[in-house]
Amino acid sequence: MKNMKKILEELDSRDRIAISGHIRPDGDCVGSCMGLYLYLKKTLPTAQVDVYLEKPAPVFSCIDRLEEIKTDCSAEIVYDVCIAVDTAADRLGDAEKYFRAAKKTINIDHHVSNMQGCGMVNYVNPAASSASELVYELMEEELMDASIAKALYIGIIHDTGVFQYSNTTPHTLTIAAKLIGYGMDFPKLINETFYEKTYVQNHVLGRALLESILFMDGRCIVSVIDKKTMEFYNAEPKDMDGIVSQLRITKGVECAIFMYQTGQQEYKVSLRSNGKVDVAEVAAYFGGGGHVRAAGCTMRGTYHDCINNLSLHIEKQLDSYEEEVK
Ligand code: AMP
Ligand code: MN
Ligand code: MN
């Protein structure tokens, strides 16, 4: 692995630099991209730095200069450097063209499904809790400030479920401790960006829980929200965040599946595991990816087809796990 401090040395103060994260950006994606953006704006004031993301959820408006995010990728620009953060190039959405055309590409990611990295220079570490943790490691401490710290802290709390998931390490907590040292109202940030739900989100969550089905002898749980239901509640894809986490904590469950409809016979699938199933492997089989305990993919077919196909892989893994421990 390339010395991480060297990665930012790849950048020059005369460069045109683009930063982008994955489609449907989550807290880590927004936090890591914005943390890096704020840092580069500060440390390379003469460079042109642009950050491209799909419009983040309103809760992230507490991040400074969030309004500077570019959502329109129609301009034809050849950047000197394009940095993909929290993803491989194939999930950059419209900004993928800037990555493909850039003279130099850098990839900062923590997805086990992207071990090789997609850049000319890569900083990929699946042991990291979040891309925000990796972005923090690239920065010189004396050049950090409260705005950068807040963006990265939000990223870390989102990908660790407020330091609850098993991806939280002593190193993660050390970084978080340093970040809150820059001064921020962290209980408010945690509450307003992570726990707080809109009325619509609570309605859809309630509906998804009510209609969830336990199967595989209670080891697996699934729930589906179709387009009609989303329209009924006036819910957007962003409002589906967190539903799968609630399904995962059902007693006895090893693996949770949540799907919402994105098109005619097309579903966005979220998978969560309590450890026995490697859901990154399951998702990768269907063209997606992620982490061992949290992964996703998009699937085509009826939702019954999707569940049947997923179950085969999940059951195989559960059976072989149980066989091994016997
Ligand atoms: P989600 O269920 O969408 O919250 O995603 C769980 C984790 O898997 C996140 O870290 C995502 O970035 C990742 N992920 C979701 N979908 C994909 C995909 N199609 N390809 C690669 N990684 C994904
Ligand atoms: Mn992410
Ligand atoms: Mn992440």
Coordinates of C-alpha atoms and ligand atoms in Angstrom, one line a residue:
M1 CA 0.0 0.0 0.0
K2 CA 1.3 3.4 -0.9
N3 CA 2.2 5.6 2.0
M4 CA -1.0 7.4 2.6
K5 CA 0.6 10.8 3.3
K6 CA 2.0 10.6 -0.2
I7 CA -1.4 10.5 -1.8
L8 CA -2.2 14.1 -1.3
E9 CA 1.3 14.9 -2.6
E10 CA 0.0 13.7 -6.0
L11 CA -1.9 17.0 -6.1
D12 CA -0.5 20.3 -7.4
S13 CA -1.7 23.8 -6.6
R14 CA -2.3 24.4 -10.4
D15 CA -4.4 21.3 -10.8
R16 CA -8.1 20.9 -11.7
I17 CA -9.3 18.4 -9.2
A18 CA -12.6 16.6 -9.0
I19 CA -13.9 14.6 -6.0
S20 CA -16.8 12.2 -6.2
G21 CA -18.6 9.5 -4.2
H22 CA -21.2 6.9 -4.9
I23 CA -24.7 7.2 -6.1
R24 CA -27.4 7.5 -3.4
P25 CA -24.7 9.0 -1.1
D26 CA -24.9 8.0 2.6
G27 CA -23.4 9.8 5.6
D28 CA -19.9 8.4 5.1
C29 CA -19.9 9.3 1.4
V30 CA -21.1 12.9 2.0
G31 CA -18.8 13.3 5.1
S32 CA -15.7 11.9 3.4
C33 CA -16.1 13.8 0.1
M34 CA -16.9 17.1 1.9
G35 CA -14.1 16.6 4.5
L36 CA -11.6 16.1 1.6
Y37 CA -13.1 19.0 -0.4
L38 CA -12.9 21.4 2.5
Y39 CA -9.3 20.3 3.2
L40 CA -8.2 20.7 -0.4
K41 CA -9.9 24.1 -0.8
K42 CA -7.9 25.2 2.2
T43 CA -4.5 23.6 1.4
L44 CA -4.6 24.2 -2.3
P45 CA -6.3 27.6 -2.6
T46 CA -5.2 28.2 -6.2
A47 CA -6.3 24.8 -7.5
Q48 CA -9.7 24.3 -9.0
V49 CA -11.5 21.8 -6.7
D50 CA -15.0 20.5 -7.6
V51 CA -17.0 18.0 -5.6
Y52 CA -19.7 16.0 -7.4
L53 CA -22.5 14.1 -5.6
E54 CA -26.2 13.4 -6.0
K55 CA -28.1 15.8 -3.8
P56 CA -27.5 14.7 -0.2
A57 CA -30.4 14.2 2.2
P58 CA -31.4 17.5 4.0
V59 CA -30.0 16.3 7.3
F60 CA -26.5 16.8 6.0
S61 CA -27.0 20.6 5.5
C62 CA -25.2 21.0 8.8
I63 CA -21.9 20.3 6.9
D64 CA -20.2 23.5 5.9
R65 CA -20.2 24.5 2.2
L66 CA -22.5 21.6 1.3
E67 CA -24.3 23.9 -1.1
E68 CA -21.1 23.9 -3.2
I69 CA -21.7 20.3 -4.3
K70 CA -22.1 20.0 -8.0
T71 CA -25.0 17.7 -9.1
D72 CA -24.8 18.5 -12.8
C73 CA -22.2 16.6 -14.7
S74 CA -23.1 17.9 -18.2
A75 CA -19.9 20.0 -18.6
E76 CA -17.1 18.3 -20.5
I77 CA -14.1 18.8 -18.3
V78 CA -10.8 16.9 -18.4
Y79 CA -9.6 17.1 -14.8
D80 CA -5.9 16.7 -13.9
V81 CA -6.9 14.5 -11.0
C82 CA -10.2 12.8 -10.1
I83 CA -10.6 11.2 -6.7
A84 CA -13.3 8.5 -6.1
V85 CA -14.1 8.2 -2.4
D86 CA -16.1 5.5 -0.6
T87 CA -16.7 3.6 -3.9
A88 CA -15.2 2.0 -7.0
A89 CA -15.6 3.9 -10.3
D90 CA -18.7 2.0 -11.4
R91 CA -20.9 3.6 -8.8
L92 CA -19.9 7.2 -9.4
G93 CA -23.0 7.8 -11.4
D94 CA -22.8 10.7 -13.9
A95 CA -19.4 11.7 -12.5
E96 CA -17.9 8.4 -13.7
K97 CA -17.1 10.2 -17.0
Y98 CA -14.8 12.7 -15.2
F99 CA -13.0 9.7 -13.5
R100 CA -12.6 7.9 -16.9
A101 CA -11.3 11.1 -18.6
A102 CA -9.0 12.4 -15.8
K103 CA -5.2 12.5 -16.4
K104 CA -4.6 11.0 -12.9
T105 CA -7.1 9.0 -10.8
I106 CA -7.0 8.3 -7.1
N107 CA -9.3 5.9 -5.2
I108 CA -9.9 6.1 -1.4
D109 CA -12.2 3.3 -0.2
H110 CA -12.9 0.7 2.5
H111 CA -15.2 -1.7 0.6
V112 CA -13.9 -5.3 0.6
S113 CA -15.5 -5.6 -2.8
N114 CA -13.0 -3.0 -4.1
M115 CA -9.8 -4.5 -2.7
Q116 CA -7.7 -3.7 -5.8
G117 CA -8.8 -0.1 -6.1
C118 CA -9.9 1.5 -9.3
G119 CA -7.4 4.4 -9.4
M120 CA -3.9 4.8 -10.7
V121 CA -3.1 5.5 -7.0
N122 CA -5.2 3.6 -4.4
Y123 CA -5.7 3.9 -0.7
V124 CA -8.1 1.0 0.0
N125 CA -8.3 -0.5 3.4
P126 CA -11.3 -2.8 4.2
A127 CA -10.3 -2.8 7.9
A128 CA -11.2 0.9 8.1
S129 CA -14.6 1.7 9.6
S130 CA -15.3 4.3 6.9
A131 CA -13.9 6.3 4.0
S132 CA -14.0 9.3 6.4
E133 CA -11.5 7.5 8.6
L134 CA -9.2 7.0 5.6
V135 CA -9.5 10.6 4.5
Y136 CA -8.6 11.7 8.1
E137 CA -5.4 9.6 7.8
L138 CA -4.3 11.5 4.7
M139 CA -4.5 14.9 6.4
E140 CA -1.9 16.9 8.3
E141 CA -3.3 17.4 11.8
E142 CA -2.1 21.1 11.9
L143 CA -4.2 21.8 8.8
M144 CA -7.4 20.4 10.1
D145 CA -10.2 22.6 11.4
A146 CA -13.6 22.3 13.0
S147 CA -15.5 22.3 9.6
I148 CA -13.4 19.4 8.3
A149 CA -13.7 17.6 11.6
K150 CA -17.4 17.8 11.6
A151 CA -17.8 16.4 8.1
L152 CA -15.5 13.4 8.9
Y153 CA -17.1 12.8 12.3
I154 CA -20.6 12.6 10.6
G155 CA -19.1 10.1 8.1
I156 CA -17.7 7.9 10.9
I157 CA -20.9 7.9 13.0
H158 CA -23.0 6.9 10.0
D159 CA -20.8 4.0 8.9
T160 CA -20.3 2.7 12.4
G161 CA -23.9 3.2 13.5
V162 CA -22.6 5.6 16.2
F163 CA -19.6 3.3 17.1
Q164 CA -21.9 0.3 17.5
Y165 CA -21.0 -1.9 14.5
S166 CA -18.1 -4.4 14.6
N167 CA -16.1 -2.2 12.1
T168 CA -15.5 0.2 15.0
T169 CA -11.8 -0.2 16.2
P170 CA -9.7 1.4 18.8
H171 CA -8.2 3.4 16.0
T172 CA -11.7 4.6 14.9
L173 CA -12.4 5.8 18.4
T174 CA -9.0 7.5 18.7
I175 CA -9.8 9.5 15.5
A176 CA -13.3 10.3 16.7
A177 CA -11.8 11.6 20.0
K178 CA -9.4 13.8 18.0
L179 CA -12.3 15.1 15.8
I180 CA -14.5 16.1 18.7
G181 CA -11.5 17.9 20.1
Y182 CA -11.9 20.5 17.3
G183 CA -15.2 21.5 19.0
M184 CA -18.6 20.4 17.8
D185 CA -22.0 19.8 19.3
F186 CA -21.7 16.0 18.7
P187 CA -24.8 14.9 20.6
K188 CA -26.8 17.2 18.3
L189 CA -25.0 16.0 15.2
I190 CA -25.6 12.3 16.1
N191 CA -29.3 13.0 16.9
E192 CA -30.1 15.2 13.9
T193 CA -28.2 13.3 11.2
F194 CA -28.4 9.7 12.5
Y195 CA -31.3 9.0 14.8
E196 CA -33.9 11.6 13.9
K197 CA -36.5 10.3 11.4
T198 CA -39.1 12.3 9.5
Y199 CA -42.8 11.3 9.9
V200 CA -42.6 9.8 6.4
Q201 CA -39.6 7.7 7.3
N202 CA -41.2 6.4 10.4
H203 CA -44.3 5.5 8.5
V204 CA -42.4 3.5 5.9
L205 CA -40.2 1.9 8.6
G206 CA -43.4 0.9 10.4
R207 CA -44.9 -0.5 7.3
A208 CA -41.7 -2.5 6.4
L209 CA -41.5 -4.0 9.9
L210 CA -45.2 -4.9 10.0
E211 CA -44.9 -6.7 6.6
S212 CA -41.6 -8.3 7.3
I213 CA -41.4 -12.1 7.0
L214 CA -39.2 -14.5 8.9
F215 CA -38.0 -17.5 7.0
M216 CA -35.2 -20.1 7.0
D217 CA -36.2 -21.2 10.5
G218 CA -36.1 -17.6 11.7
R219 CA -32.5 -17.1 10.6
C220 CA -33.4 -14.8 7.8
I221 CA -35.9 -11.8 7.6
V222 CA -37.1 -10.0 4.5
S223 CA -39.2 -7.0 3.8
V224 CA -40.1 -5.3 0.5
I225 CA -41.5 -1.8 -0.2
D226 CA -42.9 -1.5 -3.7
K227 CA -43.2 1.7 -5.8
K228 CA -46.9 2.1 -5.1
T229 CA -46.3 2.0 -1.4
M230 CA -43.5 4.6 -1.7
E231 CA -45.8 6.8 -3.6
F232 CA -48.6 6.4 -1.1
Y233 CA -46.3 7.6 1.7
N234 CA -44.6 10.1 -0.5
A235 CA -41.3 8.4 0.3
E236 CA -38.0 8.7 -1.6
P237 CA -35.1 6.3 -1.8
K238 CA -33.3 8.4 0.9
D239 CA -36.2 7.6 3.2
M240 CA -35.4 3.8 3.1
D241 CA -32.1 4.3 4.9
G242 CA -32.0 2.5 8.3
I243 CA -34.9 0.1 7.6
V244 CA -32.5 -2.9 7.1
S245 CA -30.7 -2.1 10.3
Q246 CA -33.9 -2.4 12.2
L247 CA -34.7 -5.7 10.6
R248 CA -31.2 -7.0 11.4
I249 CA -31.7 -6.7 15.2
T250 CA -34.7 -9.0 15.2
K251 CA -33.9 -11.7 17.8
G252 CA -32.6 -14.9 16.2
V253 CA -31.9 -13.4 12.8
E254 CA -28.6 -13.9 11.1
C255 CA -29.3 -12.1 7.9
A256 CA -31.7 -9.3 7.0
I257 CA -32.8 -8.4 3.5
F258 CA -34.6 -5.2 2.6
M259 CA -35.6 -4.3 -0.9
Y260 CA -37.4 -1.3 -2.4
Q261 CA -38.6 -1.1 -6.0
T262 CA -36.7 1.2 -8.3
G263 CA -38.3 0.2 -11.6
Q264 CA -40.5 -2.3 -13.4
Q265 CA -39.1 -5.6 -12.0
E266 CA -36.1 -3.9 -10.5
Y267 CA -35.2 -3.7 -6.8
K268 CA -32.4 -2.0 -4.7
V269 CA -31.4 -4.7 -2.3
S270 CA -29.8 -4.1 1.1
L271 CA -28.2 -7.0 3.0
R272 CA -27.1 -7.0 6.7
S273 CA -25.5 -9.9 8.6
N274 CA -24.8 -10.6 12.2
G275 CA -21.6 -12.3 11.3
K276 CA -22.2 -15.8 10.1
V277 CA -23.0 -14.8 6.5
D278 CA -20.6 -12.8 4.3
V279 CA -23.1 -10.5 2.6
A280 CA -20.4 -8.8 0.5
E281 CA -20.0 -12.2 -1.2
V282 CA -23.7 -12.6 -1.7
A283 CA -24.1 -9.1 -3.1
A284 CA -21.0 -9.5 -5.4
Y285 CA -22.6 -12.6 -6.9
F286 CA -25.5 -10.3 -8.1
G287 CA -23.2 -7.6 -9.4
G288 CA -23.1 -5.5 -6.2
G289 CA -20.7 -5.3 -3.3
G290 CA -20.0 -3.8 0.1
H291 CA -18.7 -5.1 3.4
V292 CA -18.9 -8.5 5.1
R293 CA -21.8 -7.4 7.4
A294 CA -23.4 -4.7 5.1
A295 CA -23.7 -4.9 1.4
G296 CA -26.1 -4.1 -1.4
C297 CA -26.9 -4.7 -5.1
T298 CA -29.6 -4.1 -7.7
M299 CA -31.6 -7.0 -8.9
R300 CA -34.1 -7.6 -11.7
G301 CA -37.2 -9.9 -11.7
T302 CA -40.2 -10.2 -9.4
Y303 CA -39.4 -9.7 -5.7
H304 CA -40.1 -13.4 -5.3
D305 CA -37.4 -14.2 -7.8
C306 CA -35.0 -11.9 -6.0
I307 CA -35.7 -13.4 -2.6
N308 CA -35.4 -16.9 -3.9
N309 CA -32.1 -16.2 -5.6
L310 CA -30.7 -14.4 -2.5
S311 CA -31.9 -17.1 -0.1
L312 CA -30.0 -19.9 -2.0
H313 CA -26.7 -18.1 -1.4
I314 CA -27.5 -17.1 2.2
E315 CA -28.7 -20.6 3.1
K316 CA -25.6 -22.2 1.6
Q317 CA -23.4 -20.0 3.7
L318 CA -25.4 -20.5 6.8
D319 CA -25.4 -24.3 6.4
S320 CA -21.6 -24.4 5.7
Y321 CA -21.0 -22.2 8.8
E322 CA -23.1 -24.5 10.9
E323 CA -21.4 -27.5 9.5
E324 CA -18.0 -26.0 10.3
V325 CA -18.7 -25.3 13.9
K326 CA -20.2 -28.8 14.5
Ligands
AMP1 P1 -26.8 -0.2 1.5 O1 -27.5 -1.5 1.8 O2 -27.2 0.4 0.2 O3 -26.8 0.7 2.7 O4 -25.3 -0.6 1.3 C1 -24.5 -1.3 2.3 C2 -23.0 -1.1 1.9 O5 -22.8 -1.8 0.7 C3 -22.6 0.3 1.8 O6 -21.2 0.4 2.2 C4 -22.6 0.5 0.3 O7 -21.7 1.5 -0.2 C5 -22.3 -0.9 -0.3 N1 -23.1 -1.1 -1.5 C6 -24.4 -1.0 -1.7 N2 -24.7 -1.3 -3.0 C7 -23.6 -1.6 -3.6 C8 -23.2 -2.0 -5.0 N3 -24.1 -2.1 -5.9 N4 -21.9 -2.2 -5.2 C9 -20.9 -2.1 -4.3 N5 -21.2 -1.7 -3.0 C10 -22.5 -1.5 -2.7
MN2 MN -21.1 4.7 1.5
MN3 MN -18.4 3.9 3.7

